[in-house]
Structures are given as C-alpha cells and as structure tokens.
Amino acid sequence: MRILVTGGSGFIGSAFLSRFVPENPHHEFLNIDKLSYAAHPLNTQALEQLPNYCFERVDLAHFASVQRALKKFAPDRVFHFAAETHVDRSIRMPLEFVQSNVLGTVNLLEACRQFWDGDQSPVFLSVSTDEVFGSLGDSGAFSEMTPYDPHSPYSASKASADHFCRAYHDTFGLPVKITNCSNNYGPRQFPEKLIPLMILNAMEDKPLPVYGEGLNVRDWLFVDDHCEALWQVAERGKLGETYCIGGGHDVPNIEIVKGITKLMAERRGLDSLDHLITFVKDRPGHDFRYAIDTSKIKNELGWQPSCTFEEGLALTIDWYMSNEEWVRQVRTGEYQNWIDSHYGVAH
Ligand code: TYD
C-alpha cells in the first residue's frame, strides 16, 4: 500500500509516522509538509534512514504542487493531518487558517478526485477536531450526531474542511472518512498549547497563565492512542462516516495545571510550584466545555485509550525535561532558515 501523510512533521503526524512507518516495511509512506513554525525536521529524523519513507516539502495551498505529489506518488490511502491548529493564533490571523485548513483540504480532495479513477479502493481520512461541535454546558458529551457549531476562526476553518470532505463524498463518491478528536497531548507538541506551555514554564519558574478562572473543561487524549484509533478507522471504519475519538479524561484546566505543577515539583525536588499559577484575561469566545462520547469507535472498532492521563502526563513531562535542545530549537525557530535552504521554499 502507498500511504500519503500530510503534515507528517507536526506533532500528531510525526507520532503517527514514527509508529507506523517502521511497523509496516511493506507499505510506502510519503510525508508532505509545509514545515511551518510548528513542524520540526527533528520530529521525523529517525525515519529518514528507512527505505519506505520519503519527504517532500509541499504547501497544500498550492494546487499544482498537490497535484504533482498525488500524481507522482499515486497513494491508495491519505491521512490528512496538515492544519493550523492553535485557537489563539487563529484569533490573531484568521486568514492563515482559511488558507491552510480550508483551501489546503479542498486542494487535496480535488487532487484525489482527479487521480483516483475508481479502480482502486482508496481511503481519504481527514483528521479533525471536536471543536467543530462548539461548546457544551455542564453536562453531556459530543457524539457523531452532534450538530456543528464552531466559534473560533480555527474551529470554523476545520468545520468548513469537514463539510468539504462530506461534500466530496456525497457529490463525487470520494472514499472519505472523518475523525473528530479531543485535545491531544504528548511529546513534540509545540509549546503554545496548554500542557507543553505549562511544563516548560514550570521548568523555568515562569508564570503559568491560566485563562479566566481555569474552569473551562477539555478532554485529553494521549497522542499515541489517537494514532492507533486513526489507523483502525482507516482499516475498518465505514466510508462516508465520522468517528469521535476522546481520551475519557475531561477535567477543568486548573486541575490539569495543578497536576503538572505537582509532578514538576516532585521532579525538581521542590515542595510546590503552585505559586507560579497566574490567572490571566480570558480568551475571547472561549468554549466552556468539551467532552466526547466514544461509544461508536469502541463498539464498532473495539478501540479505547490504552494509557491513563497520569501515565501519559508523566511520560510527556519526562520527554520535555530530557529534550532541551528540541525545545530550544522550536522556540527560537532558528532551523527555519536551514529548512528554506535545505528543502527550498514551500510551494
Ligand atoms: P489549548 O491547548 O490552546 O487547546 P484548545 O484551545 O484547542 O482547547 O487550550 C486548552 C485549554 O487551556 C483551553 O481551555 C484554553 C486554556 N489555556 C490556558 O488557560 N492558558 C494558556 O496559556 C493556554 C495556551 C490555554
């Protein structure tokens, strides 16, 4: 099988490739990635030596480049991870999210439509978010039946991409599957997101900025559990359907932050790091609560998370504490110039 992965140098994409490329030497993998700020070539460095892995720097917003990659590689399966993902950035620069998430997805769908001729039985799996469903009140959980109600420019761009995926399935018969996951965490997540930001700030005695009163609730999914779910959906999920993926750990942000300060204080031999917690101005349009009902993926595919939040968080903290060079490089972005000279500017 020939497997195209978009955004394979980012956080979730690189976790996916790091597991499935070595496990499947009989499959060919092509990673196409724009290598924007949140991706790092170090994330996939270990794969470079493997004969079944290739990389090309491609910006999905450039249709001709997407067409070229699709034509040359002729994939049987597409895992579409590439996206701008940070809500706070989407509030500052919404157009970049339209460009990458909406136009990028439609370009990929359209290129697949042109090159998939009906003889093969390909799968286009689009990796999306639970944020498309909007915000929950005090009770209930999102499921595959929940209507879309996005609030941030980020979630609106992902909702739009999901609608295009369904439109290409319904109109052209493109073999699409969609997954909507909760908040991922784990090694190699860019430190703009809650968990890595708090870990790194707690390492350096910097304030831990908690939005509002820290009562907003997110469900947390360990990235490797997410990747396993994606593989199973591609293998055995139904065409044209959606699968919600969650970690089953939905708690207020302040609890997550206190869990981090506790583990970090233990590792640093300190009594407490709670004095670093600082309540700051809330995010505009901040969704109150996300939670996921994972009955469908559990009942149909037998998937469930394999690690507890406590295990996943400990592993994540240890990864950040022992990968200072990665952290330094992604923070300074110094490798961006090297990327441009090594791969050429993305087009
Ligand atoms: P984030 O990691 O940005 O993911 P998302 O907004 O996609 O859920 O944020 C997770 C939660 O943590 C969200 O409720 C906002 C909150 N948050 C903070 O309180 N402080 C921060 O510095 C960040 C980045 C997020």
Coordinates of C-alpha atoms and ligand atoms in Angstrom, one line a residue:
M1 CA 0.0 0.0 0.0
R2 CA 1.1 3.6 -0.7
I3 CA 0.2 5.9 2.1
L4 CA 0.3 9.7 1.8
V5 CA 0.5 11.6 5.1
T6 CA 0.0 15.4 5.1
G7 CA 1.5 17.4 8.0
G8 CA 3.6 14.4 9.0
S9 CA 6.3 16.6 10.5
G10 CA 4.0 18.1 13.0
F11 CA 3.0 16.8 16.5
I12 CA 0.4 14.2 15.7
G13 CA 1.6 13.4 12.2
S14 CA 5.1 12.6 13.3
A15 CA 3.8 10.4 16.2
F16 CA 1.8 8.6 13.6
L17 CA 4.7 8.1 11.2
S18 CA 7.1 7.2 13.9
R19 CA 4.9 4.3 14.9
F20 CA 3.5 3.1 11.5
V21 CA 6.5 3.5 9.1
P22 CA 8.8 1.1 11.0
E23 CA 5.9 -1.3 11.7
N24 CA 4.9 -1.5 8.1
P25 CA 8.0 -2.0 6.0
H26 CA 5.9 -3.4 3.1
H27 CA 4.0 0.0 2.9
E28 CA 5.5 3.1 1.2
F29 CA 4.9 6.4 3.1
L30 CA 5.2 9.9 1.6
N31 CA 5.1 12.8 4.1
I32 CA 4.2 16.1 2.5
D33 CA 4.5 19.0 4.9
K34 CA 4.9 22.8 4.5
L35 CA 7.3 22.8 7.5
S36 CA 5.8 25.8 9.1
Y37 CA 6.7 27.0 12.6
A38 CA 5.1 24.1 14.5
A39 CA 6.8 21.4 12.5
H40 CA 10.4 20.4 13.0
P41 CA 12.5 18.1 10.8
L42 CA 13.9 16.5 14.0
N43 CA 10.4 15.0 14.6
T44 CA 10.9 12.6 11.7
Q45 CA 14.7 12.4 11.6
A46 CA 14.8 8.7 12.7
L47 CA 12.6 7.8 9.7
E48 CA 15.0 9.4 7.1
Q49 CA 17.1 6.2 7.0
L50 CA 14.1 3.9 6.3
P51 CA 13.6 2.8 2.7
N52 CA 9.8 3.0 2.9
Y53 CA 9.8 6.7 4.0
C54 CA 10.0 9.8 1.8
F55 CA 9.6 13.5 2.5
E56 CA 8.6 16.4 0.2
R57 CA 8.1 20.0 1.2
V58 CA 4.7 20.9 -0.1
D59 CA 2.3 23.7 0.7
L60 CA -1.3 22.3 0.3
A61 CA -2.5 25.8 -0.5
H62 CA -0.7 25.4 -3.9
F63 CA -2.9 23.2 -6.0
A64 CA -0.3 22.5 -8.7
S65 CA 2.1 21.1 -6.1
V66 CA -0.5 19.0 -4.5
Q67 CA -1.5 17.6 -7.9
R68 CA 2.2 16.9 -8.7
A69 CA 2.7 15.0 -5.5
L70 CA -0.5 13.0 -5.9
K71 CA 0.3 12.1 -9.5
K72 CA 3.8 11.0 -8.7
F73 CA 3.1 9.0 -5.6
A74 CA -0.3 7.6 -6.5
P75 CA -1.4 6.8 -3.0
D76 CA -4.0 4.3 -2.0
R77 CA -4.5 5.9 1.3
V78 CA -4.4 9.5 2.5
F79 CA -4.1 10.6 6.2
H80 CA -4.7 14.3 6.2
F81 CA -3.2 15.9 9.4
A82 CA -1.8 19.2 8.0
A83 CA -3.5 22.1 9.6
E84 CA -3.0 25.3 11.5
T85 CA -4.2 24.3 15.0
H86 CA -3.8 27.0 17.6
V87 CA -7.0 28.8 18.6
D88 CA -5.2 31.9 20.0
R89 CA -3.3 32.3 16.7
S90 CA -6.5 31.9 14.7
I91 CA -7.9 34.9 16.6
R92 CA -4.8 37.0 15.5
M93 CA -4.5 35.7 12.0
P94 CA -7.7 34.0 10.7
L95 CA -6.8 34.2 7.0
E96 CA -3.9 31.8 7.5
F97 CA -6.3 29.3 8.9
V98 CA -8.6 29.6 5.9
Q99 CA -5.6 29.2 3.6
S100 CA -4.2 26.1 5.2
N101 CA -7.2 24.4 6.6
V102 CA -9.9 25.2 4.1
L103 CA -8.1 25.7 0.8
G104 CA -5.4 23.1 1.7
T105 CA -8.1 20.5 2.4
V106 CA -10.1 21.3 -0.7
N107 CA -7.0 21.2 -2.9
L108 CA -6.1 17.7 -1.5
L109 CA -9.7 16.5 -2.0
E110 CA -9.7 17.8 -5.6
A111 CA -6.4 16.3 -6.5
C112 CA -7.5 12.9 -5.1
R113 CA -10.7 13.2 -7.1
Q114 CA -8.7 13.8 -10.3
F115 CA -6.2 10.9 -9.7
W116 CA -8.4 8.2 -8.1
D117 CA -10.0 6.6 -11.0
G118 CA -12.4 4.1 -9.3
D119 CA -10.2 1.0 -10.0
Q120 CA -8.6 1.2 -6.6
S121 CA -10.2 1.2 -3.2
P122 CA -8.5 4.2 -1.6
V123 CA -9.3 5.9 1.7
F124 CA -9.1 9.6 2.5
L125 CA -9.0 10.0 6.2
S126 CA -9.3 13.6 7.4
V127 CA -8.2 14.3 10.9
S128 CA -10.4 16.9 12.6
T129 CA -11.3 18.2 16.0
D130 CA -14.2 18.1 18.5
E131 CA -14.0 22.0 18.5
V132 CA -16.3 21.9 15.4
F133 CA -19.2 21.0 17.7
G134 CA -18.9 24.2 19.7
S135 CA -19.3 24.3 23.5
L136 CA -21.1 22.0 26.0
G137 CA -22.8 23.2 29.2
D138 CA -22.3 21.4 32.5
S139 CA -23.4 18.0 31.2
G140 CA -23.5 15.9 28.1
A141 CA -20.8 14.9 25.5
F142 CA -20.2 15.3 21.8
S143 CA -21.0 12.4 19.5
E144 CA -21.1 11.8 15.8
M145 CA -24.7 13.1 15.8
T146 CA -23.9 16.5 17.4
P147 CA -24.6 19.4 15.0
Y148 CA -21.7 21.6 14.0
D149 CA -21.5 25.0 15.9
P150 CA -17.9 26.3 15.7
H151 CA -17.0 29.5 17.5
S152 CA -13.3 30.3 16.8
P153 CA -11.7 31.0 13.4
Y154 CA -9.8 27.8 14.0
S155 CA -12.9 25.6 14.6
A156 CA -14.8 27.4 11.8
S157 CA -11.9 26.5 9.4
K158 CA -11.9 22.9 10.5
A159 CA -15.7 22.7 10.3
S160 CA -15.6 24.0 6.8
A161 CA -12.9 21.5 5.8
D162 CA -15.1 18.7 7.2
H163 CA -18.1 19.9 5.2
F164 CA -15.9 19.8 2.1
C165 CA -14.9 16.3 2.9
R166 CA -18.5 15.2 3.2
A167 CA -19.4 17.2 0.0
Y168 CA -16.7 15.3 -1.9
H169 CA -18.0 12.0 -0.6
D170 CA -21.6 12.8 -1.3
T171 CA -21.1 14.5 -4.7
F172 CA -18.2 12.7 -6.2
G173 CA -18.2 9.4 -4.2
L174 CA -14.7 10.2 -2.8
P175 CA -14.0 7.5 -0.2
V176 CA -13.8 9.8 2.8
K177 CA -13.7 9.1 6.5
I178 CA -13.6 11.9 9.2
T179 CA -12.4 11.7 12.7
N180 CA -13.1 14.3 15.4
C181 CA -10.7 14.1 18.3
S182 CA -10.4 15.8 21.6
N183 CA -7.3 17.7 22.9
N184 CA -4.1 15.8 22.1
Y185 CA -1.0 15.9 24.3
G186 CA 2.3 14.1 24.3
P187 CA 5.9 14.5 23.3
R188 CA 6.8 17.0 20.5
Q189 CA 3.7 19.3 20.8
F190 CA 4.6 22.9 20.0
P191 CA 4.8 24.8 23.3
E192 CA 1.9 27.2 22.5
K193 CA -0.6 24.6 23.7
L194 CA -1.7 24.3 27.4
I195 CA 0.2 21.2 28.5
P196 CA 3.7 21.8 27.0
L197 CA 3.5 25.5 27.7
M198 CA 2.8 24.8 31.4
I199 CA 5.5 22.2 31.6
L200 CA 8.2 24.4 30.1
N201 CA 7.2 27.5 32.2
A202 CA 7.2 25.3 35.3
M203 CA 10.7 24.1 34.4
E204 CA 11.9 27.7 34.2
D205 CA 9.9 29.2 37.2
K206 CA 7.9 31.4 34.8
P207 CA 4.2 32.3 35.5
L208 CA 1.7 29.7 34.4
P209 CA -1.0 31.8 32.6
V210 CA -4.5 30.2 33.2
Y211 CA -7.3 31.8 31.2
G212 CA -10.2 33.2 33.2
E213 CA -10.8 31.1 36.4
G214 CA -9.4 27.9 34.9
L215 CA -12.8 26.3 34.9
N216 CA -13.0 25.5 31.2
V217 CA -13.0 21.8 30.6
R218 CA -11.1 19.9 27.9
D219 CA -10.9 16.2 27.3
W220 CA -7.3 14.9 27.0
L221 CA -6.2 12.2 24.6
F222 CA -2.7 10.8 24.5
V223 CA -1.3 11.2 21.0
D224 CA -0.3 7.6 20.6
D225 CA -3.8 6.4 21.5
H226 CA -5.1 8.9 18.9
C227 CA -2.8 7.5 16.2
E228 CA -3.9 3.9 16.9
A229 CA -7.5 5.0 16.6
L230 CA -6.8 6.7 13.2
W231 CA -5.1 3.5 11.8
Q232 CA -8.1 1.4 12.9
V233 CA -10.6 3.9 11.4
A234 CA -8.7 3.8 8.1
E235 CA -8.6 0.0 8.1
R236 CA -12.0 -0.9 9.3
G237 CA -14.2 2.2 9.7
K238 CA -17.1 2.8 7.3
L239 CA -16.7 5.1 4.3
G240 CA -18.5 8.4 4.5
E241 CA -18.8 8.2 8.3
T242 CA -17.4 10.1 11.2
Y243 CA -15.7 8.7 14.3
C244 CA -15.3 10.7 17.5
I245 CA -12.1 9.9 19.4
G246 CA -11.5 11.0 23.0
G247 CA -9.3 10.2 26.0
G248 CA -12.1 9.9 28.6
H249 CA -10.3 12.5 30.9
D250 CA -12.4 15.7 30.8
V251 CA -11.5 18.0 33.7
P252 CA -11.2 21.8 34.3
N253 CA -7.9 23.3 33.1
I254 CA -6.9 24.3 36.6
E255 CA -6.8 20.6 37.6
I256 CA -4.5 19.9 34.6
V257 CA -2.2 22.7 35.6
K258 CA -2.1 21.6 39.2
G259 CA -1.3 18.1 38.1
I260 CA 1.6 19.5 36.1
T261 CA 2.9 21.6 39.0
K262 CA 2.7 18.6 41.3
L263 CA 4.7 16.3 39.0
M264 CA 7.2 19.1 38.1
A265 CA 7.8 20.0 41.8
E266 CA 8.5 16.3 42.5
R267 CA 11.0 16.1 39.7
R268 CA 12.7 19.3 40.7
G269 CA 12.8 18.3 44.4
L270 CA 10.6 21.2 45.5
D271 CA 7.6 21.3 47.8
S272 CA 5.3 23.1 45.4
L273 CA 5.2 25.1 42.2
D274 CA 1.6 26.3 42.6
H275 CA 2.8 29.9 43.4
L276 CA 3.5 30.1 39.6
I277 CA -0.2 29.8 38.7
T278 CA -1.4 33.1 37.4
F279 CA -5.0 33.8 36.4
V280 CA -5.0 36.0 33.2
K281 CA -7.6 37.6 30.9
D282 CA -9.8 35.0 29.3
R283 CA -9.6 34.1 25.7
P284 CA -12.4 35.8 23.6
G285 CA -15.2 33.3 22.7
H286 CA -13.6 30.7 24.9
D287 CA -15.6 27.4 24.6
F288 CA -16.6 26.3 28.1
R289 CA -16.5 22.5 27.9
Y290 CA -15.6 19.7 25.6
A291 CA -16.2 16.0 26.3
I292 CA -16.5 13.0 23.9
D293 CA -18.9 10.1 23.8
T294 CA -16.6 7.4 22.3
S295 CA -19.3 4.6 22.2
K296 CA -19.2 4.4 18.4
I297 CA -15.5 3.8 17.9
K298 CA -15.5 1.4 21.0
N299 CA -18.4 -0.6 19.8
E300 CA -17.6 -0.7 16.1
L301 CA -13.9 -1.0 16.1
G302 CA -13.0 -2.0 19.7
W303 CA -10.8 1.0 20.2
Q304 CA -10.2 2.5 23.6
P305 CA -7.3 4.6 25.1
S306 CA -4.5 2.4 26.3
C307 CA -2.9 4.8 28.8
T308 CA -4.3 6.8 31.7
F309 CA -3.9 10.5 31.8
E310 CA -1.5 10.2 34.8
E311 CA 0.8 7.8 32.7
G312 CA 0.6 10.0 29.6
L313 CA 1.3 13.2 31.5
A314 CA 4.3 11.7 33.4
L315 CA 5.7 10.4 30.1
T316 CA 5.2 13.8 28.4
I317 CA 6.8 15.7 31.3
D318 CA 9.8 13.4 31.2
W319 CA 10.1 13.9 27.4
Y320 CA 10.2 17.7 27.7
M321 CA 12.7 17.6 30.6
S322 CA 15.1 15.4 28.6
N323 CA 14.8 17.2 25.2
E324 CA 16.0 20.6 25.9
E325 CA 17.7 21.0 22.5
W326 CA 14.4 20.3 20.7
V327 CA 12.7 22.9 22.9
R328 CA 15.4 25.5 22.4
Q329 CA 15.2 25.0 18.6
V330 CA 11.4 25.2 18.3
R331 CA 11.3 28.2 20.5
T332 CA 13.9 30.2 18.6
G333 CA 12.8 28.9 15.2
E334 CA 16.4 29.0 14.2
Y335 CA 16.0 26.0 12.0
Q336 CA 13.6 27.8 9.7
N337 CA 16.4 29.3 7.7
W338 CA 18.0 25.9 7.4
I339 CA 14.7 24.4 6.2
D340 CA 14.4 27.0 3.5
S341 CA 18.0 26.4 2.2
H342 CA 17.7 22.6 2.5
Y343 CA 14.3 22.0 1.1
G344 CA 13.6 25.2 -0.8
V345 CA 10.7 27.4 0.0
A346 CA 7.4 25.5 0.2
H347 CA 5.2 25.8 -2.9
Ligands
TYD1 P1 -5.2 24.9 24.0 O1 -4.1 24.0 24.4 O2 -4.9 26.1 23.3 O3 -6.2 24.0 23.2 P2 -7.7 24.4 22.7 O4 -7.9 25.8 22.8 O5 -7.7 23.9 21.3 O6 -8.6 23.6 23.5 O7 -6.0 25.2 25.3 C1 -6.5 24.2 26.2 C2 -7.3 24.9 27.3 O8 -6.4 25.6 28.1 C3 -8.3 26.0 26.8 O9 -9.4 26.0 27.6 C4 -7.5 27.3 26.9 C5 -6.6 27.0 28.1 N1 -5.4 27.7 28.1 C6 -5.0 28.5 29.3 O10 -5.7 28.6 30.3 N2 -3.7 29.1 29.2 C7 -2.9 29.0 28.2 O11 -1.8 29.7 28.2 C8 -3.3 28.3 27.0 C9 -2.4 28.2 25.8 C10 -4.5 27.6 27.1

